[in-house]
XYZ file of C-alpha atoms in Angstrom:
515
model
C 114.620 103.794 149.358
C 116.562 102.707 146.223
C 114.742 100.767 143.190
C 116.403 100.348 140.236
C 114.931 98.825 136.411
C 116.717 98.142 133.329
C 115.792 100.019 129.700
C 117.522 100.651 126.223
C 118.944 103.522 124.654
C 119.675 103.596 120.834
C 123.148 103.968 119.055
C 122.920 103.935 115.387
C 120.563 101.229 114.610
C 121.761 99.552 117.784
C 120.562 99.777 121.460
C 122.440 99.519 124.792
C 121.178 98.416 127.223
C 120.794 101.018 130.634
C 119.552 101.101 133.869
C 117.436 103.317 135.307
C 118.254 104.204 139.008
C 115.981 105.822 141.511
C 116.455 107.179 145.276
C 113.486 108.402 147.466
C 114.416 109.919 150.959
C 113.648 112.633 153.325
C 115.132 115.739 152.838
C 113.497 119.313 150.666
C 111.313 118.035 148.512
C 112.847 117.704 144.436
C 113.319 116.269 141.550
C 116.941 116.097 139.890
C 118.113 114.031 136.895
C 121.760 112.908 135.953
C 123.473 110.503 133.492
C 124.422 112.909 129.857
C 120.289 113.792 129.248
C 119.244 115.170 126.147
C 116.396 117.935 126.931
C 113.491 115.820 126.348
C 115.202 113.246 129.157
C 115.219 115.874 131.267
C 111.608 116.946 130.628
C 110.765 113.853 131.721
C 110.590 114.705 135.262
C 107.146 116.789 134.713
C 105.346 114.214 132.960
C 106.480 111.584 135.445
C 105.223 113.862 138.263
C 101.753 114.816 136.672
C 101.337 111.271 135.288
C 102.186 109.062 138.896
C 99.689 111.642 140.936
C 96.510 111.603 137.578
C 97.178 107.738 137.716
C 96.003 107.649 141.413
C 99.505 107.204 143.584
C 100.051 109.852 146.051
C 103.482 110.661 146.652
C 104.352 112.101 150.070
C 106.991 115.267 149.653
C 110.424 114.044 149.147
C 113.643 114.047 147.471
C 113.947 112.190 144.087
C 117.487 111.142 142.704
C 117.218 109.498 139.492
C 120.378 108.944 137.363
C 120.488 106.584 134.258
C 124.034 104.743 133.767
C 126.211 104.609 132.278
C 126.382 108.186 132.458
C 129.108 108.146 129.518
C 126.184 107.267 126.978
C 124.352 110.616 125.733
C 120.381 109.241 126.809
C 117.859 110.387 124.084
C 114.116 110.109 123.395
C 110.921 109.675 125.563
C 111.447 106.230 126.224
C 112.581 106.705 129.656
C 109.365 107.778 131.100
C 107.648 104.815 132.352
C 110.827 103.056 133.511
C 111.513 106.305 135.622
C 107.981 106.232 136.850
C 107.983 102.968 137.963
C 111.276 102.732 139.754
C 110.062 105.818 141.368
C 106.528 103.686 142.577
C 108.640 100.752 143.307
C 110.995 102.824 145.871
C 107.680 103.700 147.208
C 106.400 100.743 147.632
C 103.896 100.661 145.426
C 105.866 97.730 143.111
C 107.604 94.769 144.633
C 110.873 95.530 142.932
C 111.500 91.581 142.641
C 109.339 91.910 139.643
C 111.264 94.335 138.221
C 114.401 91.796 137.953
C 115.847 91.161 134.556
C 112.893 93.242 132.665
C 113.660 96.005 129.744
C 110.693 98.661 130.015
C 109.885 101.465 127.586
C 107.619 103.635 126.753
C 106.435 107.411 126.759
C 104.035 108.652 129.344
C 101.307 111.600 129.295
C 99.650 114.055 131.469
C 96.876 111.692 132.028
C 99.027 108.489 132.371
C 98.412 106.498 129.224
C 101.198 105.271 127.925
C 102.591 106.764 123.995
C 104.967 104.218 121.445
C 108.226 105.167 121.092
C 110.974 104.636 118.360
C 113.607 102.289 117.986
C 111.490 99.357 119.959
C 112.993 96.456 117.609
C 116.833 97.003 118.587
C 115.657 97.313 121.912
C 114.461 94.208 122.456
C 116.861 92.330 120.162
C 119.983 93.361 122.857
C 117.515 92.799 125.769
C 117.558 88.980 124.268
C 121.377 89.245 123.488
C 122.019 90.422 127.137
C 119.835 87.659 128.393
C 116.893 89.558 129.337
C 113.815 87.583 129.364
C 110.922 89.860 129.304
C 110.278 93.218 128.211
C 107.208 95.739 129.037
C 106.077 97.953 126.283
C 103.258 100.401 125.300
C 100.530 98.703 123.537
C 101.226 100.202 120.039
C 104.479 98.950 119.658
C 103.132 95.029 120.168
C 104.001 93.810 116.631
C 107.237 95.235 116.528
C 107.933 93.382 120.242
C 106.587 90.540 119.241
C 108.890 90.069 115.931
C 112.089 88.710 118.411
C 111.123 85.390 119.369
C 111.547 83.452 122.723
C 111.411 86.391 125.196
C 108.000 87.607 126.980
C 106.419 90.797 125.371
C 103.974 92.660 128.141
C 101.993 95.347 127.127
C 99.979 98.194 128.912
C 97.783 101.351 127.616
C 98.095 103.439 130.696
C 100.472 103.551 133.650
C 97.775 101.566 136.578
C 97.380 99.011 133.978
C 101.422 98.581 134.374
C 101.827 98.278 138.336
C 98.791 96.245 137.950
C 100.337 93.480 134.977
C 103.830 93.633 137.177
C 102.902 92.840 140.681
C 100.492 90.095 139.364
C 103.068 88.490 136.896
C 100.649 88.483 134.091
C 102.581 86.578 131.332
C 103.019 87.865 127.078
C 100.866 89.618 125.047
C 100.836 88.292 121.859
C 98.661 90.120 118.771
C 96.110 88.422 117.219
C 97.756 88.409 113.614
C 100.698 86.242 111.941
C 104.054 87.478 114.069
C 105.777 87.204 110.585
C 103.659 88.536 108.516
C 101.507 91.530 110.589
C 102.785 94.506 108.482
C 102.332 95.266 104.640
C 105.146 98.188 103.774
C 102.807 100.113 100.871
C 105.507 99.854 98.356
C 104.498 98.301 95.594
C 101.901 99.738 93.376
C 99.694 96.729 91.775
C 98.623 99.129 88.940
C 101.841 99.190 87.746
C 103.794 96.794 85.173
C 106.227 96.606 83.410
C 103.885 95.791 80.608
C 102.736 99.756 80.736
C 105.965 100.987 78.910
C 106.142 100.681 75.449
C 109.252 99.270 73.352
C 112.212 99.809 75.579
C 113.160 96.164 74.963
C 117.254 96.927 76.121
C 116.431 99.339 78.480
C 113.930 96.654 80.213
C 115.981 93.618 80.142
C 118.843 95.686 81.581
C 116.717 96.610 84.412
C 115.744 92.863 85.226
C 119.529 91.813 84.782
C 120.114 95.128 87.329
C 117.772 93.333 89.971
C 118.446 90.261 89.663
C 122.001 90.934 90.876
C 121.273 93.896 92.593
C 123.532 96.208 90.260
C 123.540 100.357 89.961
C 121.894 101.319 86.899
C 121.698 104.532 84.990
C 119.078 105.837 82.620
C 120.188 107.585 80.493
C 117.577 109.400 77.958
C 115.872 112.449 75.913
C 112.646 113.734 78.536
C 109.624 111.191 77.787
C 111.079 108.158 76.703
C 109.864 106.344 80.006
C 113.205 106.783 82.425
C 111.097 107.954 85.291
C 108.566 105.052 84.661
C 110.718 102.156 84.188
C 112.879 102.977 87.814
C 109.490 103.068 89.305
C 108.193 99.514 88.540
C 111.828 98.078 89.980
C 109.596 97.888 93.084
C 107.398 95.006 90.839
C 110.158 93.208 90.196
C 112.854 92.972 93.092
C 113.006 89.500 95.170
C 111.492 88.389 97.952
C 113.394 89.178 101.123
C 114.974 86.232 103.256
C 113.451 86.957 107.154
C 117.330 88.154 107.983
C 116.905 91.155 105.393
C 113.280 91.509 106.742
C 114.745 92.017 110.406
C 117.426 94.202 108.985
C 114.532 96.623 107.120
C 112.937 96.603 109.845
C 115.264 97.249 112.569
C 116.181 100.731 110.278
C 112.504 101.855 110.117
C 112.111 101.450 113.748
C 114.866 103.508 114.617
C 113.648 105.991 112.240
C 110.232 106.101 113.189
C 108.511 104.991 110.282
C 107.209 101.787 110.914
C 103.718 103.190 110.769
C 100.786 102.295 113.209
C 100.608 98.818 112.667
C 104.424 98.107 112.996
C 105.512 94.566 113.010
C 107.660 93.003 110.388
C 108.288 95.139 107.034
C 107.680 92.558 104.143
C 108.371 95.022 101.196
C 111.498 96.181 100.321
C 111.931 99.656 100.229
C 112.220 102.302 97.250
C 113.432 105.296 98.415
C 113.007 108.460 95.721
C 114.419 111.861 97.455
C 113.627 114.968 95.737
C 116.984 116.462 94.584
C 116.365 119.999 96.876
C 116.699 117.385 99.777
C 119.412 118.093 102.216
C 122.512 116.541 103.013
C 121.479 115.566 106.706
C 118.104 114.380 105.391
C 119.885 112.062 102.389
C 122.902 111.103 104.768
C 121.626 110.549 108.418
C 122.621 112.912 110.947
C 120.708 115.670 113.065
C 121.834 116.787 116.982
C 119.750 113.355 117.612
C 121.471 111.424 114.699
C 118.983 109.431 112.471
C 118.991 107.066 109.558
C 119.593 109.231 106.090
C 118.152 108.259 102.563
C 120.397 105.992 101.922
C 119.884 103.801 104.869
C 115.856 103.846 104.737
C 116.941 102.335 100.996
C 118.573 99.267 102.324
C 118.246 96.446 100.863
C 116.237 97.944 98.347
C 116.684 100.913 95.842
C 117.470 104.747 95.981
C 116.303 106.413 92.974
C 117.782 109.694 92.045
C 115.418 111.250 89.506
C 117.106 113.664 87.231
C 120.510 112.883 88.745
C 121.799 116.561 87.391
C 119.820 118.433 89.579
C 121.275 117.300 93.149
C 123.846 119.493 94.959
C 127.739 118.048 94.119
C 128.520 117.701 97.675
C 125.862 114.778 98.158
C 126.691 112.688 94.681
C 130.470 112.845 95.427
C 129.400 111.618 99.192
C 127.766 108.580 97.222
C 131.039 107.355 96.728
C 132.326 106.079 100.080
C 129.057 104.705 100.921
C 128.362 102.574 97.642
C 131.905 101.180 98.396
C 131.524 100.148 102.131
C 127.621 100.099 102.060
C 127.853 101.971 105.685
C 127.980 105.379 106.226
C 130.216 107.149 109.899
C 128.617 110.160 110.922
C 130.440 112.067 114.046
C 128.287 113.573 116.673
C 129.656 115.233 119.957
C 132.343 113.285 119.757
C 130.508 110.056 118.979
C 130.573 108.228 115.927
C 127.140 106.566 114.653
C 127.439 103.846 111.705
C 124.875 103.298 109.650
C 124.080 100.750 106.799
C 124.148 102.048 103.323
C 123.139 98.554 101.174
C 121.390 99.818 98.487
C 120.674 99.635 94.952
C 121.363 102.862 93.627
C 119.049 103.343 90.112
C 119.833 107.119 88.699
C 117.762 108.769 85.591
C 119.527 111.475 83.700
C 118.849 113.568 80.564
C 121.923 113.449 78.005
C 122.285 117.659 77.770
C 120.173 120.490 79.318
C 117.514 120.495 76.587
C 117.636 116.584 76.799
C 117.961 115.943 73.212
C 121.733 115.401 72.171
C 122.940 113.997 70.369
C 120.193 114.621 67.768
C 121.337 117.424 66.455
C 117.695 118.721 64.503
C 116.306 119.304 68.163
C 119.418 120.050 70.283
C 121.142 123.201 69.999
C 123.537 122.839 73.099
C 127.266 124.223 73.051
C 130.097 121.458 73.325
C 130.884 123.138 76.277
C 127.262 123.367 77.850
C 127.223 119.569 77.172
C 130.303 119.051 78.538
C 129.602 120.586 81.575
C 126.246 118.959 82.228
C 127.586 115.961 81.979
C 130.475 116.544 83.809
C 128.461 116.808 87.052
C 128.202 113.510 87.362
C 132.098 112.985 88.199
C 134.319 109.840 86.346
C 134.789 108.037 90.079
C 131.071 107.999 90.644
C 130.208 107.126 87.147
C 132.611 104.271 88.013
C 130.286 103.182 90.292
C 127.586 102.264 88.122
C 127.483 98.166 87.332
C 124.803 99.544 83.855
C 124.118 102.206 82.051
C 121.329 101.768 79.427
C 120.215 104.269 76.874
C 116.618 104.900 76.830
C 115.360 105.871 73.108
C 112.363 107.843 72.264
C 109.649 105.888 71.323
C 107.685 106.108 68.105
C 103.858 106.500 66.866
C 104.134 102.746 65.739
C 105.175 101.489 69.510
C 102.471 103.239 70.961
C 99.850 100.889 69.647
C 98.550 97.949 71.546
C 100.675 95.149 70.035
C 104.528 95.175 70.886
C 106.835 93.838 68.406
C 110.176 92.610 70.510
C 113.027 91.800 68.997
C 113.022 88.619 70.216
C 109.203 87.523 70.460
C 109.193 87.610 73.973
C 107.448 90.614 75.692
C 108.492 91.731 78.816
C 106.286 92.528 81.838
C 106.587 92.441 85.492
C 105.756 88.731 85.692
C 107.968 87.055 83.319
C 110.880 89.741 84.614
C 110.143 88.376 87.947
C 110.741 84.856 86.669
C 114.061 85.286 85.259
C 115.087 87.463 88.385
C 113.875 84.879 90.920
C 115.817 81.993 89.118
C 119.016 84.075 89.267
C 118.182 84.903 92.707
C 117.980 81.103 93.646
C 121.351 80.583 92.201
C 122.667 83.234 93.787
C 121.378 82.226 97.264
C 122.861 78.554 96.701
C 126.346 79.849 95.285
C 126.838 82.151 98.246
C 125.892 79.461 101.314
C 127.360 80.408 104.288
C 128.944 83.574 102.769
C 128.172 87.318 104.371
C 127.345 88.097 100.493
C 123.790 87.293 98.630
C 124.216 89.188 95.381
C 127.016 88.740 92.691
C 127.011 92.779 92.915
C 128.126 92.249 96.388
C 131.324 90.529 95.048
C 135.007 91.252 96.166
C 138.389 90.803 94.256
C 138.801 87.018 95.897
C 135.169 85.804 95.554
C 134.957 86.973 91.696
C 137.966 84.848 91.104
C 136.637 81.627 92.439
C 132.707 82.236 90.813
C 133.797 84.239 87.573
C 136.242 81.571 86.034
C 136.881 82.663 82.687
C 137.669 80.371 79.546
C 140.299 80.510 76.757
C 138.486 82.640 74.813
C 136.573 84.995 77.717
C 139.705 85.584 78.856
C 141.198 86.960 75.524
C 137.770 89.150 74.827
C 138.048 90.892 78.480
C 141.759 91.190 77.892
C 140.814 92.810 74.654
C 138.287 95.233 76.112
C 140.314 96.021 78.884
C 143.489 97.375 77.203
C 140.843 99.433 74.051
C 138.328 100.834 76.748
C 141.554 101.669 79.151
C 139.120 100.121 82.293
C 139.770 100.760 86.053
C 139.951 97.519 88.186
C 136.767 98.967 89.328
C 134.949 98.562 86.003
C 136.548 95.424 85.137
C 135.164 94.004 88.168
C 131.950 95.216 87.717
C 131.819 93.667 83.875
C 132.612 90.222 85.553
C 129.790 90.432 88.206
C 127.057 91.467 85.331
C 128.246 88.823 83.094
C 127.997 86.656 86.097
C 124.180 87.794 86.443
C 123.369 87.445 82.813
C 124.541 83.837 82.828
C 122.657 82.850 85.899
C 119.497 84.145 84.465
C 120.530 82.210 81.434
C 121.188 79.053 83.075
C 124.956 79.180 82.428
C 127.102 77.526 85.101
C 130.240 79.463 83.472
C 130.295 82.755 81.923
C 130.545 83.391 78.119
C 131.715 85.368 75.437
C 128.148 86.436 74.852
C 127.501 87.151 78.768
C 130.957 89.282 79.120
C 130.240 91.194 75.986
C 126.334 91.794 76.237
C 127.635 93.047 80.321
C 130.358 95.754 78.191
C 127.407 96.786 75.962
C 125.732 97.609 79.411
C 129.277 99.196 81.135
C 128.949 101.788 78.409
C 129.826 105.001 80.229
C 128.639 108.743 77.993
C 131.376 109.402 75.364
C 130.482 113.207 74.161
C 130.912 113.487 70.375
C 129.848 116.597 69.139
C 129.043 116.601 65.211
């Protein structure tokens, strides 16, 4: 007897869709797999075995084909358990396999027959509703991530019984008992903290907010303790609210990866991402022999914070490059490439020397070579990369007290940052209608010269700046789209001298002048 059910397979932060094909016939009794399996495919046959016979089906001795096609597709993960099983129950009899039609089914299985979640549910689903497929079966921990695709029928089950069972009786959804767009709080934002913590720092803060607002790189740059560390750290009090398209996106990645969490369902949060620099390069990339999201994809749409940029091997800051230009990173496995998304805000914190102190000469004693070299492993082409780089200054006895003297009045905290940033962000979202771009960082060479229209006198200052500072395209670009973000937080329908030249004050790449 043949039965046949459909399942998915991830690619990158895609799925395929596959199907599952099962023979049952006379012959010596076995149990042989085919299709490309990864090992833990393949170990799939024991736990089907054990689980069918400790769920109460008796099997009589026979020969079991199963092959999963297309067999040019590599199959990986534990997914394919339960479909297996139940093709195999169906060619038995045991399932009408008319039930089966047009149905995606996932899910791990153990000894005992209960059914286990399994990764990469979200993508699943999402081509099971691009191919057409109308209802999907999955194990009852992965119910809030099901239910985030709307209009197709999400069935759940705890154990393998309760599956024939909700099959051959039709038994329509499952839905959960919480909000379907709102059933999953990421933990990334810390309440305790505020911007409102950090003393002084009046440039360094309103450089940050300009930095979100238009989702710009940013560089600290600082002697150890004037608050580098601290200020990257409340970005996550600050950044926008995420349109339900980025929420899918987030999502989607932290499904594939695993790290939705036990509650799963939509991520609301956007994520901050702070690797330690001993991290490797598969584990800030993406890769593996079962290729997974890196670093810089679990960052996207959100921020990758490199804590004393210095410290991480050369090999992975020079492979920041590429994906900060693309925002996607290729990786090549067995003659497969995986893309993944790389759409991140990259925020780095960096000491100006080894001993952290130059160019104050009373405390730092570093050679001109020393501080030449330190600096120099951060390379010109990535430093290129960097929208903002803002000097944090050490901050004195008198700005430690409770009252804050800004320069202009206004103090800054997390709240009246978030103001200005939202207000941008609203102009942003209205200027960019119907464009694949939301951020003025996100920019290109054609869409700066239709939003960053320059006057008479902009003109001649960038002209000016452009020819004394000896700027790449790169970094004239990148002056344009800050100055664009400064004036929408202003208000300013066109940019200004005062815009374009506070955004150069900000473009301010290390010059080493040793006294």
């Amino acid at each position: 007897m043949y039965s046949s059910v459909l399942s998915g397979v991830l690619h990158g932060i895609k799925a395929q869709i596959v199907r599952v094909e099962v023979d049952v016939g006379n012959g010596i009794p076995s149990f042989d797999m085919s299709g490309f399996l990864s090992n833990e495919v393949k170990e799939a046959r024991e736990r089907v075995r054990v689980a069918i016979r400790n769920s109460g089906y008796e099997l009589p001795p026979q020969r079991i084909a199963v092959n999963i096609s297309p067999a040019d597709i590599r199959k990986c993960g534990t997914g394919f358990d339960l479909p297996i099983a139940l093709a195999i129950l169906s060619a038995n009899g045991y399932i009408d396999e008319v039930n089966l039609d047009n149905m995606m089914i996932l899910g791990e299985l153990s000894l005992d027959g209960s059914i286990n979640g399994v990764r990469g549910v979200l993508p699943c689903v999402c081509s099971a509703k691009e191919a057409g497929i109308d209802k999907v079966l999955l194990p009852e921990v992965n119910i809030n991530e099901g239910n985030i695709v709307k209009k197709i029928s999400v069935m759940t089950a705890a154990n393998l019984k309760q599956a024939v069972k909700y099959i051959n009786e039709g038994i329509a959804s499952h839905r959960s008992t919480t909000n379907d767009e709102n059933n999953y709080k990421a933990d990334m934002k810390n309440p305790e903290m505020d911007y409102s913590d950090i003393k002084g720092q009046f440039a360094a803060k309103r450089a940050t907010m300009i930095a979100v607002a238009g989702m710009h790189n940013i560089m600290y740059m600082g002697p150890p303790g004037s608050g580098k560390t601290m200020m990257a750290k409340r970005i996550p009090t600050i950044m926008p609210e995420m349109t339900f398209d980025e929420k899918l996106a987030v999502t989607n990645i932290y499904s594939v990866a695993g790290q939705l969490g036990d509650n799963g369902g939509l991520m609301e949060d956007r994520p901050f991402r702070a690797p330690y620099h001993n991290v490797t390069k598969g584990a800030f990339f993406g890769g593996g022999i079962v290729p997974r999201p890196g670093e810089i994809t679990l960052a996207g749409k959100g921020v990758l914070f490199l804590d004393e940029m210095t410290e991480f091997k050369p090999d992975i800051l020079e492979g920041l490059r590429q994906p900060l230009e693309d925002k996607n990173i290729t990786i090549v496995r067995m003659n497969r490439a995986y893309t993944y998304p790389a759409d991140f805000m990259l925020v780095g914190a960096m000491n100006p020397c080894k001993c952290g102190y130059f160019p104050d000469r009373n405390r730092c004693n570093c050679f001109e070579q020393d501080i030449k070299r330190f600096m120099g492993k951060i390379s010109m082409p990535l430093w290129d990369r960097f929208d903002m780089c803002i000097k944090t200054e050490e901050i004195g006895y008198s700005e430690l007290g409770n009252k804050i003297h800004q320069n202009d009045g206004e103090e800054l905290n997390s709240f009246s940052m978030k103001e200005h940033i939202m207000k941008a962000r609203t102009t942003q979202l209205e200027r960019f209608k119907g464009m694949d771009i939301m951020y003025n960082s996100q920019m290109n060479g054609r869409n700066i010269n239709k939003f960053c229209r320059l006057g008479d006198e902009e003109s001649k200052l960038i002209e000016k700046i452009f020819a004394k500072k000896k700027l790449t395209a790169r970094g004239y670009h990148k002056i344009l789209k800050t100055a664009r973000t400064i004036a929408d937080i202003e208000g300013n329908e066109y940019i200004t001298t005062s815009n374009i030249s506070e955004a150069f004050y900000y473009r301010g790449i290390p010059e080493i002048t040793v006294h």
